[in-house]
Amino acid sequence: EEYTYINDFDVSSDNKILTILSSSINKLLVYGIVDTGFAFQRSVKLKSPAPYRVSLVPNTDKAFLAIPPWRGNEPTLSLLINIVGDTIHFKPNCYKYKLVGNRNYLASNDMLVYSIGNTICFKEEFSDTVFFVDTKDNFFKPRMIFDTHGTLLTPEIRGNPEIPNEHISFIGSISETSRYVFYSYASKETRNSDHPLVNVFFDKRTKKKSKLDVGFIFETVIDNTVKTTVNKLKDDLGGGPDFTMRIGRWDRYCSGDKLFSFVDAIILKKYVAGEDFKNAKVSDPKKKNELKKLADSLNETDNPVLIIVTPKE
């Protein structure tokens, strides 16, 4: 079946099913994963308003769907369906609003969805609470609360641009591992700073929060050089290049208890040949030697190198 746009996709926990969400046709497209590629199995027609996020619930035949609050009158923003599209459970939308004027802004982080192990978690825009899908009874239950002290964006402010909003805060992204919660936020205090969006990790064991250092990278976008704000994690094990993440995009870097990023082959080769790498003091010299061998074996035009970070347990 044809589609013109992919909003989201997910792969089943047994790596046998690929599900594509296309809001342009308001359908889920289900493919079997076979040795030769992908075999179309079926499509599932969805009701309006269209969801923009899909997560297959591990070890079940169900899918979680997240709907953005862009109209203000959505009956639900979070629902669970089965493989034929029947609604198994939904959370009534308690945050409806009337849109004043003809314009509304649309943002991908209006619905936050992530997984930790076999658990699907989500946060709606106007709620401080992160919920999870309980596969025992198919209900949505609270997992954690971000205490924003009453400063979170309200439906009334979302619907009326004339209402002052200088005091509001929002959570831009969330990811989680067995020990850490990674999230980004903006508040009244950060909004007028050089870095209005702040990335934080919370250690569940020690109950401590830490902000990540901010740096910059330069990228070429349509023949123009663009300065991009990123967070950087230093590799003190093997002395490799910084692990860089665009601020506010934790969900794009964290999966399965690990963090993922890339470095271009040419950049890795130049870094390893430079003084910073040669003089780097590391806790694992063997890893440093292995990294040098890898860089020396690459051509400048090779594909980017995958960097995987495993947070401490």
PDB file of C-alpha atoms in Angstrom:
ATOM      1  CA  GLU A   1       0.000   0.000   0.000  1.00  0.00           C
ATOM      2  CA  GLU A   2       1.308   3.458  -0.879  1.00  0.00           C
ATOM      3  CA  TYR A   3       2.029   6.264   1.552  1.00  0.00           C
ATOM      4  CA  THR A   4       3.528   9.707   1.086  1.00  0.00           C
ATOM      5  CA  TYR A   5       4.844  10.440   4.546  1.00  0.00           C
ATOM      6  CA  ILE A   6       6.110   8.502   7.576  1.00  0.00           C
ATOM      7  CA  ASN A   7       5.439  10.071  10.965  1.00  0.00           C
ATOM      8  CA  ASP A   8       6.835   7.246  13.064  1.00  0.00           C
ATOM      9  CA  PHE A   9       7.695   3.561  12.983  1.00  0.00           C
ATOM     10  CA  ASP A  10       8.543   0.748  15.375  1.00  0.00           C
ATOM     11  CA  VAL A  11       9.834  -2.815  15.256  1.00  0.00           C
ATOM     12  CA  SER A  12       8.358  -5.598  17.385  1.00  0.00           C
ATOM     13  CA  SER A  13      10.363  -7.000  20.293  1.00  0.00           C
ATOM     14  CA  ASP A  14      10.890 -10.288  18.420  1.00  0.00           C
ATOM     15  CA  ASN A  15      12.177  -8.394  15.353  1.00  0.00           C
ATOM     16  CA  LYS A  16       9.497  -9.930  13.122  1.00  0.00           C
ATOM     17  CA  ILE A  17       7.160  -6.975  12.496  1.00  0.00           C
ATOM     18  CA  LEU A  18       7.751  -3.433  11.200  1.00  0.00           C
ATOM     19  CA  THR A  19       4.883  -0.998  11.754  1.00  0.00           C
ATOM     20  CA  ILE A  20       4.783   2.355   9.954  1.00  0.00           C
ATOM     21  CA  LEU A  21       2.511   5.225  11.007  1.00  0.00           C
ATOM     22  CA  SER A  22       1.465   7.607   8.236  1.00  0.00           C
ATOM     23  CA  SER A  23      -0.827  10.456   9.285  1.00  0.00           C
ATOM     24  CA  SER A  24      -1.250  11.575   5.668  1.00  0.00           C
ATOM     25  CA  ILE A  25      -3.465   8.522   5.085  1.00  0.00           C
ATOM     26  CA  ASN A  26      -4.262   7.997   8.798  1.00  0.00           C
ATOM     27  CA  LYS A  27      -3.137   4.372   8.726  1.00  0.00           C
ATOM     28  CA  LEU A  28      -0.778   1.898  10.303  1.00  0.00           C
ATOM     29  CA  LEU A  29       1.050  -0.194   7.702  1.00  0.00           C
ATOM     30  CA  VAL A  30       2.255  -3.563   8.965  1.00  0.00           C
ATOM     31  CA  TYR A  31       5.139  -5.448   7.332  1.00  0.00           C
ATOM     32  CA  GLY A  32       6.669  -8.802   8.135  1.00  0.00           C
ATOM     33  CA  ILE A  33      10.469  -8.797   8.401  1.00  0.00           C
ATOM     34  CA  VAL A  34      11.899 -11.618   6.281  1.00  0.00           C
ATOM     35  CA  ASP A  35      15.360 -12.580   5.045  1.00  0.00           C
ATOM     36  CA  THR A  36      14.818 -10.817   1.729  1.00  0.00           C
ATOM     37  CA  GLY A  37      13.412  -7.594   3.196  1.00  0.00           C
ATOM     38  CA  PHE A  38       9.870  -6.620   4.158  1.00  0.00           C
ATOM     39  CA  ALA A  39       6.577  -8.257   3.187  1.00  0.00           C
ATOM     40  CA  PHE A  40       3.406  -6.160   3.400  1.00  0.00           C
ATOM     41  CA  GLN A  41       0.799  -7.847   5.624  1.00  0.00           C
ATOM     42  CA  ARG A  42      -2.036  -5.405   6.242  1.00  0.00           C
ATOM     43  CA  SER A  43      -3.062  -1.833   6.900  1.00  0.00           C
ATOM     44  CA  VAL A  44      -5.074  -0.569   9.864  1.00  0.00           C
ATOM     45  CA  LYS A  45      -7.315   2.445   9.299  1.00  0.00           C
ATOM     46  CA  LEU A  46      -7.248   4.856  12.240  1.00  0.00           C
ATOM     47  CA  LYS A  47      -9.878   7.297  13.410  1.00  0.00           C
ATOM     48  CA  SER A  48      -9.391  11.053  13.297  1.00  0.00           C
ATOM     49  CA  PRO A  49      -7.595  12.943  14.786  1.00  0.00           C
ATOM     50  CA  ALA A  50      -4.498  11.197  13.512  1.00  0.00           C
ATOM     51  CA  PRO A  51      -1.834   9.959  15.939  1.00  0.00           C
ATOM     52  CA  TYR A  52       1.766  10.984  15.327  1.00  0.00           C
ATOM     53  CA  ARG A  53       3.581   8.421  17.485  1.00  0.00           C
ATOM     54  CA  VAL A  54       3.391   4.629  17.574  1.00  0.00           C
ATOM     55  CA  SER A  55       5.079   2.162  19.932  1.00  0.00           C
ATOM     56  CA  LEU A  56       4.544  -1.578  19.724  1.00  0.00           C
ATOM     57  CA  VAL A  57       4.056  -2.946  23.236  1.00  0.00           C
ATOM     58  CA  PRO A  58       6.702  -5.692  23.692  1.00  0.00           C
ATOM     59  CA  ASN A  59       5.521  -9.297  23.913  1.00  0.00           C
ATOM     60  CA  THR A  60       1.915  -8.364  23.054  1.00  0.00           C
ATOM     61  CA  ASP A  61      -0.214  -7.811  19.954  1.00  0.00           C
ATOM     62  CA  LYS A  62      -0.949  -4.198  20.947  1.00  0.00           C
ATOM     63  CA  ALA A  63       0.284  -0.757  19.927  1.00  0.00           C
ATOM     64  CA  PHE A  64       0.329   2.514  21.864  1.00  0.00           C
ATOM     65  CA  LEU A  65      -0.649   5.636  19.918  1.00  0.00           C
ATOM     66  CA  ALA A  66      -0.030   9.264  20.926  1.00  0.00           C
ATOM     67  CA  ILE A  67      -2.121  12.098  19.467  1.00  0.00           C
ATOM     68  CA  PRO A  68      -0.852  15.711  19.531  1.00  0.00           C
ATOM     69  CA  PRO A  69      -3.070  18.364  21.209  1.00  0.00           C
ATOM     70  CA  TRP A  70      -3.151  20.580  18.142  1.00  0.00           C
ATOM     71  CA  ARG A  71      -6.885  21.089  17.733  1.00  0.00           C
ATOM     72  CA  GLY A  72      -7.832  21.496  21.369  1.00  0.00           C
ATOM     73  CA  ASN A  73     -10.879  19.225  21.151  1.00  0.00           C
ATOM     74  CA  GLU A  74      -9.256  15.784  20.833  1.00  0.00           C
ATOM     75  CA  PRO A  75     -11.312  13.124  22.708  1.00  0.00           C
ATOM     76  CA  THR A  76      -8.083  11.392  23.747  1.00  0.00           C
ATOM     77  CA  LEU A  77      -4.350  11.980  23.424  1.00  0.00           C
ATOM     78  CA  SER A  78      -3.250   8.473  24.422  1.00  0.00           C
ATOM     79  CA  LEU A  79      -4.740   5.124  23.442  1.00  0.00           C
ATOM     80  CA  LEU A  80      -3.953   1.437  23.166  1.00  0.00           C
ATOM     81  CA  ILE A  81      -5.167  -0.632  20.203  1.00  0.00           C
ATOM     82  CA  ASN A  82      -4.848  -4.235  19.055  1.00  0.00           C
ATOM     83  CA  ILE A  83      -3.560  -5.538  15.730  1.00  0.00           C
ATOM     84  CA  VAL A  84      -6.875  -4.978  13.932  1.00  0.00           C
ATOM     85  CA  GLY A  85      -7.357  -1.441  15.260  1.00  0.00           C
ATOM     86  CA  ASP A  86      -9.827  -2.052  18.085  1.00  0.00           C
ATOM     87  CA  THR A  87      -9.398   0.317  21.032  1.00  0.00           C
ATOM     88  CA  ILE A  88      -8.306  -1.601  24.132  1.00  0.00           C
ATOM     89  CA  HIS A  89      -7.883   1.373  26.461  1.00  0.00           C
ATOM     90  CA  PHE A  90      -7.693   5.149  26.251  1.00  0.00           C
ATOM     91  CA  LYS A  91      -7.071   8.086  28.548  1.00  0.00           C
ATOM     92  CA  PRO A  92      -9.765  10.779  28.233  1.00  0.00           C
ATOM     93  CA  ASN A  93      -8.391  14.168  27.254  1.00  0.00           C
ATOM     94  CA  CYS A  94      -8.741  16.381  30.329  1.00  0.00           C
ATOM     95  CA  TYR A  95      -6.901  19.285  28.694  1.00  0.00           C
ATOM     96  CA  LYS A  96      -9.219  20.565  25.988  1.00  0.00           C
ATOM     97  CA  TYR A  97      -9.080  24.209  24.965  1.00  0.00           C
ATOM     98  CA  LYS A  98     -10.712  26.641  22.575  1.00  0.00           C
ATOM     99  CA  LEU A  99      -8.405  28.036  19.951  1.00  0.00           C
ATOM    100  CA  VAL A 100      -8.515  31.842  19.822  1.00  0.00           C
ATOM    101  CA  GLY A 101      -7.641  32.958  16.302  1.00  0.00           C
ATOM    102  CA  ASN A 102      -6.757  30.852  13.298  1.00  0.00           C
ATOM    103  CA  ARG A 103      -3.200  29.860  14.126  1.00  0.00           C
ATOM    104  CA  ASN A 104      -1.671  27.244  16.390  1.00  0.00           C
ATOM    105  CA  TYR A 105       1.897  26.030  16.639  1.00  0.00           C
ATOM    106  CA  LEU A 106       2.793  22.406  16.021  1.00  0.00           C
ATOM    107  CA  ALA A 107       5.734  20.681  17.693  1.00  0.00           C
ATOM    108  CA  SER A 108       6.891  17.075  17.683  1.00  0.00           C
ATOM    109  CA  ASN A 109       7.573  17.158  21.427  1.00  0.00           C
ATOM    110  CA  ASP A 110       3.935  17.905  22.203  1.00  0.00           C
ATOM    111  CA  MET A 111       3.717  14.140  22.811  1.00  0.00           C
ATOM    112  CA  LEU A 112       6.629  12.362  24.492  1.00  0.00           C
ATOM    113  CA  VAL A 113       6.899   8.585  24.178  1.00  0.00           C
ATOM    114  CA  TYR A 114       9.814   6.357  25.152  1.00  0.00           C
ATOM    115  CA  SER A 115      10.512   2.821  26.316  1.00  0.00           C
ATOM    116  CA  ILE A 116      12.603   1.328  29.093  1.00  0.00           C
ATOM    117  CA  GLY A 117      13.070  -2.402  28.776  1.00  0.00           C
ATOM    118  CA  ASN A 118       9.671  -3.819  27.849  1.00  0.00           C
ATOM    119  CA  THR A 119       7.766  -0.846  29.268  1.00  0.00           C
ATOM    120  CA  ILE A 120       6.206   1.891  27.123  1.00  0.00           C
ATOM    121  CA  CYS A 121       6.070   5.311  28.827  1.00  0.00           C
ATOM    122  CA  PHE A 122       4.498   8.597  27.767  1.00  0.00           C
ATOM    123  CA  LYS A 123       3.829  12.176  28.887  1.00  0.00           C
ATOM    124  CA  GLU A 124       1.117  14.464  27.568  1.00  0.00           C
ATOM    125  CA  GLU A 125       1.947  18.130  27.055  1.00  0.00           C
ATOM    126  CA  PHE A 126      -0.167  19.638  29.826  1.00  0.00           C
ATOM    127  CA  SER A 127       0.589  16.979  32.456  1.00  0.00           C
ATOM    128  CA  ASP A 128       3.486  16.716  34.913  1.00  0.00           C
ATOM    129  CA  THR A 129       3.042  12.941  35.067  1.00  0.00           C
ATOM    130  CA  VAL A 130       4.795  10.246  33.056  1.00  0.00           C
ATOM    131  CA  PHE A 131       2.519   7.224  32.629  1.00  0.00           C
ATOM    132  CA  PHE A 132       3.353   3.672  31.585  1.00  0.00           C
ATOM    133  CA  VAL A 133       1.372   0.930  29.858  1.00  0.00           C
ATOM    134  CA  ASP A 134       0.725  -1.885  32.335  1.00  0.00           C
ATOM    135  CA  THR A 135       0.528  -5.028  30.193  1.00  0.00           C
ATOM    136  CA  LYS A 136      -1.102  -6.987  33.024  1.00  0.00           C
ATOM    137  CA  ASP A 137      -4.406  -5.119  32.724  1.00  0.00           C
ATOM    138  CA  ASN A 138      -3.767  -2.753  29.743  1.00  0.00           C
ATOM    139  CA  PHE A 139      -4.225   0.341  31.943  1.00  0.00           C
ATOM    140  CA  PHE A 140      -2.130   3.516  31.969  1.00  0.00           C
ATOM    141  CA  LYS A 141      -0.530   4.073  35.373  1.00  0.00           C
ATOM    142  CA  PRO A 142       1.720   6.822  36.834  1.00  0.00           C
ATOM    143  CA  ARG A 143       5.465   6.187  36.710  1.00  0.00           C
ATOM    144  CA  MET A 144       7.031   9.503  37.748  1.00  0.00           C
ATOM    145  CA  ILE A 145       6.159  13.170  38.223  1.00  0.00           C
ATOM    146  CA  PHE A 146       8.120  16.228  37.104  1.00  0.00           C
ATOM    147  CA  ASP A 147       7.394  18.882  39.729  1.00  0.00           C
ATOM    148  CA  THR A 148       7.236  22.082  37.679  1.00  0.00           C
ATOM    149  CA  HIS A 149       5.708  24.011  40.599  1.00  0.00           C
ATOM    150  CA  GLY A 150       2.628  24.962  38.618  1.00  0.00           C
ATOM    151  CA  THR A 151       4.556  26.560  35.755  1.00  0.00           C
ATOM    152  CA  LEU A 152       3.745  23.991  33.064  1.00  0.00           C
ATOM    153  CA  LEU A 153       1.978  25.229  29.939  1.00  0.00           C
ATOM    154  CA  THR A 154      -1.812  25.251  30.389  1.00  0.00           C
ATOM    155  CA  PRO A 155      -4.516  24.537  27.797  1.00  0.00           C
ATOM    156  CA  GLU A 156      -5.761  28.123  28.139  1.00  0.00           C
ATOM    157  CA  ILE A 157      -2.352  29.572  27.264  1.00  0.00           C
ATOM    158  CA  ARG A 158      -1.962  27.105  24.403  1.00  0.00           C
ATOM    159  CA  GLY A 159      -5.277  28.200  22.929  1.00  0.00           C
ATOM    160  CA  ASN A 160      -4.889  31.948  23.394  1.00  0.00           C
ATOM    161  CA  PRO A 161      -1.625  33.613  22.293  1.00  0.00           C
ATOM    162  CA  GLU A 162      -2.704  36.845  24.010  1.00  0.00           C
ATOM    163  CA  ILE A 163      -2.304  35.328  27.493  1.00  0.00           C
ATOM    164  CA  PRO A 164       1.164  36.110  28.968  1.00  0.00           C
ATOM    165  CA  ASN A 165       3.394  33.035  28.942  1.00  0.00           C
ATOM    166  CA  GLU A 166       6.754  34.320  30.148  1.00  0.00           C
ATOM    167  CA  HIS A 167       6.493  32.249  33.328  1.00  0.00           C
ATOM    168  CA  ILE A 168       5.784  28.869  31.767  1.00  0.00           C
ATOM    169  CA  SER A 169       8.123  25.883  31.585  1.00  0.00           C
ATOM    170  CA  PHE A 170       8.050  22.699  29.537  1.00  0.00           C
ATOM    171  CA  ILE A 171       9.715  19.314  29.261  1.00  0.00           C
ATOM    172  CA  GLY A 172      11.225  18.905  25.790  1.00  0.00           C
ATOM    173  CA  SER A 173      12.273  15.251  25.806  1.00  0.00           C
ATOM    174  CA  ILE A 174      12.587  12.268  28.146  1.00  0.00           C
ATOM    175  CA  SER A 175      14.526   9.018  28.029  1.00  0.00           C
ATOM    176  CA  GLU A 176      15.325   6.513  30.729  1.00  0.00           C
ATOM    177  CA  THR A 177      17.739   3.706  31.535  1.00  0.00           C
ATOM    178  CA  SER A 178      17.778   1.341  34.496  1.00  0.00           C
ATOM    179  CA  ARG A 179      19.662   3.902  36.593  1.00  0.00           C
ATOM    180  CA  TYR A 180      19.157   7.305  34.957  1.00  0.00           C
ATOM    181  CA  VAL A 181      16.402   9.582  33.713  1.00  0.00           C
ATOM    182  CA  PHE A 182      17.552  11.914  30.939  1.00  0.00           C
ATOM    183  CA  TYR A 183      15.405  14.933  30.145  1.00  0.00           C
ATOM    184  CA  SER A 184      15.503  18.430  28.705  1.00  0.00           C
ATOM    185  CA  TYR A 185      13.562  21.426  29.945  1.00  0.00           C
ATOM    186  CA  ALA A 186      13.120  25.160  29.513  1.00  0.00           C
ATOM    187  CA  SER A 187      11.903  27.613  32.136  1.00  0.00           C
ATOM    188  CA  LYS A 188      11.574  31.315  32.837  1.00  0.00           C
ATOM    189  CA  GLU A 189      15.139  31.309  34.173  1.00  0.00           C
ATOM    190  CA  THR A 190      16.651  29.637  31.095  1.00  0.00           C
ATOM    191  CA  ARG A 191      14.539  31.198  28.345  1.00  0.00           C
ATOM    192  CA  ASN A 192      16.611  34.378  27.982  1.00  0.00           C
ATOM    193  CA  SER A 193      19.987  32.688  28.403  1.00  0.00           C
ATOM    194  CA  ASP A 194      22.410  31.606  25.690  1.00  0.00           C
ATOM    195  CA  HIS A 195      21.093  28.060  26.074  1.00  0.00           C
ATOM    196  CA  PRO A 196      17.332  28.200  26.738  1.00  0.00           C
ATOM    197  CA  LEU A 197      16.951  24.417  26.634  1.00  0.00           C
ATOM    198  CA  VAL A 198      18.858  22.476  29.292  1.00  0.00           C
ATOM    199  CA  ASN A 199      19.732  18.768  29.259  1.00  0.00           C
ATOM    200  CA  VAL A 200      19.801  17.007  32.632  1.00  0.00           C
ATOM    201  CA  PHE A 201      20.363  13.495  33.894  1.00  0.00           C
ATOM    202  CA  PHE A 202      18.893  12.291  37.168  1.00  0.00           C
ATOM    203  CA  ASP A 203      20.551   9.440  39.047  1.00  0.00           C
ATOM    204  CA  LYS A 204      17.800   7.276  40.540  1.00  0.00           C
ATOM    205  CA  ARG A 205      20.226   5.690  42.986  1.00  0.00           C
ATOM    206  CA  THR A 206      21.791   8.837  44.455  1.00  0.00           C
ATOM    207  CA  LYS A 207      18.781  11.120  43.756  1.00  0.00           C
ATOM    208  CA  LYS A 208      21.140  13.726  42.280  1.00  0.00           C
ATOM    209  CA  LYS A 209      20.650  15.836  39.145  1.00  0.00           C
ATOM    210  CA  SER A 210      23.422  17.064  36.859  1.00  0.00           C
ATOM    211  CA  LYS A 211      23.350  19.445  33.911  1.00  0.00           C
ATOM    212  CA  LEU A 212      25.387  18.561  30.847  1.00  0.00           C
ATOM    213  CA  ASP A 213      28.088  20.800  29.406  1.00  0.00           C
ATOM    214  CA  VAL A 214      27.115  22.770  26.313  1.00  0.00           C
ATOM    215  CA  GLY A 215      29.204  23.046  23.168  1.00  0.00           C
ATOM    216  CA  PHE A 216      28.833  23.728  19.463  1.00  0.00           C
ATOM    217  CA  ILE A 217      29.334  21.922  16.185  1.00  0.00           C
ATOM    218  CA  PHE A 218      29.287  23.366  12.681  1.00  0.00           C
ATOM    219  CA  GLU A 219      27.189  21.625  10.058  1.00  0.00           C
ATOM    220  CA  THR A 220      26.525  22.196   6.374  1.00  0.00           C
ATOM    221  CA  VAL A 221      22.825  22.554   5.547  1.00  0.00           C
ATOM    222  CA  ILE A 222      21.949  23.275   1.907  1.00  0.00           C
ATOM    223  CA  ASP A 223      25.426  24.687   1.245  1.00  0.00           C
ATOM    224  CA  ASN A 224      25.274  26.922   4.324  1.00  0.00           C
ATOM    225  CA  THR A 225      27.335  26.497   7.490  1.00  0.00           C
ATOM    226  CA  VAL A 226      25.100  26.288  10.551  1.00  0.00           C
ATOM    227  CA  LYS A 227      26.194  26.540  14.186  1.00  0.00           C
ATOM    228  CA  THR A 228      24.355  23.893  16.220  1.00  0.00           C
ATOM    229  CA  THR A 229      24.173  23.773  20.021  1.00  0.00           C
ATOM    230  CA  VAL A 230      24.973  20.340  21.430  1.00  0.00           C
ATOM    231  CA  ASN A 231      25.746  18.589  24.689  1.00  0.00           C
ATOM    232  CA  LYS A 232      29.044  16.766  24.900  1.00  0.00           C
ATOM    233  CA  LEU A 233      30.056  13.754  26.978  1.00  0.00           C
ATOM    234  CA  LYS A 234      33.796  13.246  27.341  1.00  0.00           C
ATOM    235  CA  ASP A 235      35.277   9.798  26.684  1.00  0.00           C
ATOM    236  CA  ASP A 236      37.642   9.256  29.631  1.00  0.00           C
ATOM    237  CA  LEU A 237      37.817   5.497  28.999  1.00  0.00           C
ATOM    238  CA  GLY A 238      39.497   5.356  25.598  1.00  0.00           C
ATOM    239  CA  GLY A 239      40.084   9.017  24.820  1.00  0.00           C
ATOM    240  CA  GLY A 240      37.741   9.057  21.835  1.00  0.00           C
ATOM    241  CA  PRO A 241      35.952  12.099  20.401  1.00  0.00           C
ATOM    242  CA  ASP A 242      33.181  13.706  22.423  1.00  0.00           C
ATOM    243  CA  PHE A 243      29.808  12.004  22.378  1.00  0.00           C
ATOM    244  CA  THR A 244      27.622  14.818  21.031  1.00  0.00           C
ATOM    245  CA  MET A 245      23.846  15.176  21.276  1.00  0.00           C
ATOM    246  CA  ARG A 246      21.612  17.925  19.996  1.00  0.00           C
ATOM    247  CA  ILE A 247      20.001  19.620  22.962  1.00  0.00           C
ATOM    248  CA  GLY A 248      16.447  18.512  23.615  1.00  0.00           C
ATOM    249  CA  ARG A 249      16.672  15.295  21.581  1.00  0.00           C
ATOM    250  CA  TRP A 250      17.277  12.628  24.227  1.00  0.00           C
ATOM    251  CA  ASP A 251      14.682  10.381  22.624  1.00  0.00           C
ATOM    252  CA  ARG A 252      16.801  10.183  19.461  1.00  0.00           C
ATOM    253  CA  TYR A 253      19.938   9.048  21.256  1.00  0.00           C
ATOM    254  CA  CYS A 254      18.707   6.662  23.954  1.00  0.00           C
ATOM    255  CA  SER A 255      17.404   3.131  23.383  1.00  0.00           C
ATOM    256  CA  GLY A 256      17.664  -0.168  25.208  1.00  0.00           C
ATOM    257  CA  ASP A 257      19.686   1.162  28.174  1.00  0.00           C
ATOM    258  CA  LYS A 258      22.312   2.664  25.838  1.00  0.00           C
ATOM    259  CA  LEU A 259      23.107   6.009  24.195  1.00  0.00           C
ATOM    260  CA  PHE A 260      23.912   6.172  20.482  1.00  0.00           C
ATOM    261  CA  SER A 261      25.661   8.736  18.309  1.00  0.00           C
ATOM    262  CA  PHE A 262      27.820   8.921  15.168  1.00  0.00           C
ATOM    263  CA  VAL A 263      31.098  10.490  14.122  1.00  0.00           C
ATOM    264  CA  ASP A 264      32.180  10.955  10.503  1.00  0.00           C
ATOM    265  CA  ALA A 265      35.133   8.825   9.451  1.00  0.00           C
ATOM    266  CA  ILE A 266      37.153  11.854   8.329  1.00  0.00           C
ATOM    267  CA  ILE A 267      36.556  13.617  11.663  1.00  0.00           C
ATOM    268  CA  LEU A 268      37.556  10.519  13.637  1.00  0.00           C
ATOM    269  CA  LYS A 269      40.771  10.123  11.632  1.00  0.00           C
ATOM    270  CA  LYS A 270      41.724  13.780  12.118  1.00  0.00           C
ATOM    271  CA  TYR A 271      40.946  13.587  15.831  1.00  0.00           C
ATOM    272  CA  VAL A 272      43.046  10.463  16.420  1.00  0.00           C
ATOM    273  CA  ALA A 273      45.939  12.051  14.506  1.00  0.00           C
ATOM    274  CA  GLY A 274      45.764  15.193  16.660  1.00  0.00           C
ATOM    275  CA  GLU A 275      47.384  16.227  19.919  1.00  0.00           C
ATOM    276  CA  ASP A 276      44.195  16.011  22.001  1.00  0.00           C
ATOM    277  CA  PHE A 277      43.994  12.264  21.426  1.00  0.00           C
ATOM    278  CA  LYS A 278      47.719  11.670  21.860  1.00  0.00           C
ATOM    279  CA  ASN A 279      47.762  13.525  25.191  1.00  0.00           C
ATOM    280  CA  ALA A 280      44.452  12.163  26.492  1.00  0.00           C
ATOM    281  CA  LYS A 281      44.726  10.459  29.887  1.00  0.00           C
ATOM    282  CA  VAL A 282      42.444   7.432  29.882  1.00  0.00           C
ATOM    283  CA  SER A 283      41.382   4.735  32.322  1.00  0.00           C
ATOM    284  CA  ASP A 284      41.540   1.984  29.692  1.00  0.00           C
ATOM    285  CA  PRO A 285      44.669   2.239  27.476  1.00  0.00           C
ATOM    286  CA  LYS A 286      43.599  -0.893  25.596  1.00  0.00           C
ATOM    287  CA  LYS A 287      40.494   0.881  24.328  1.00  0.00           C
ATOM    288  CA  LYS A 288      42.621   3.824  23.226  1.00  0.00           C
ATOM    289  CA  ASN A 289      44.860   1.523  21.177  1.00  0.00           C
ATOM    290  CA  GLU A 290      41.841  -0.186  19.635  1.00  0.00           C
ATOM    291  CA  LEU A 291      40.387   3.178  18.651  1.00  0.00           C
ATOM    292  CA  LYS A 292      43.634   4.173  16.936  1.00  0.00           C
ATOM    293  CA  LYS A 293      43.664   0.905  14.975  1.00  0.00           C
ATOM    294  CA  LEU A 294      40.075   1.508  13.918  1.00  0.00           C
ATOM    295  CA  ALA A 295      40.780   5.068  12.779  1.00  0.00           C
ATOM    296  CA  ASP A 296      43.879   3.986  10.847  1.00  0.00           C
ATOM    297  CA  SER A 297      41.848   1.319   9.027  1.00  0.00           C
ATOM    298  CA  LEU A 298      39.243   3.797   7.784  1.00  0.00           C
ATOM    299  CA  ASN A 299      39.139   5.829   4.612  1.00  0.00           C
ATOM    300  CA  GLU A 300      37.978   9.427   4.897  1.00  0.00           C
ATOM    301  CA  THR A 301      34.952   8.654   2.718  1.00  0.00           C
ATOM    302  CA  ASP A 302      33.801   5.627   4.735  1.00  0.00           C
ATOM    303  CA  ASN A 303      30.432   5.580   6.466  1.00  0.00           C
ATOM    304  CA  PRO A 304      30.130   7.276   9.882  1.00  0.00           C
ATOM    305  CA  VAL A 305      31.273   5.297  12.921  1.00  0.00           C
ATOM    306  CA  LEU A 306      28.658   4.324  15.494  1.00  0.00           C
ATOM    307  CA  ILE A 307      29.417   5.378  19.078  1.00  0.00           C
ATOM    308  CA  ILE A 308      27.658   3.464  21.857  1.00  0.00           C
ATOM    309  CA  VAL A 309      27.672   4.590  25.490  1.00  0.00           C
ATOM    310  CA  THR A 310      26.573   2.198  28.239  1.00  0.00           C
ATOM    311  CA  PRO A 311      25.653   4.165  31.408  1.00  0.00           C
ATOM    312  CA  LYS A 312      26.750   2.702  34.728  1.00  0.00           C
ATOM    313  CA  GLU A 313      24.321   0.368  36.455  1.00  0.00           C
TER     314      GLU A 313
END
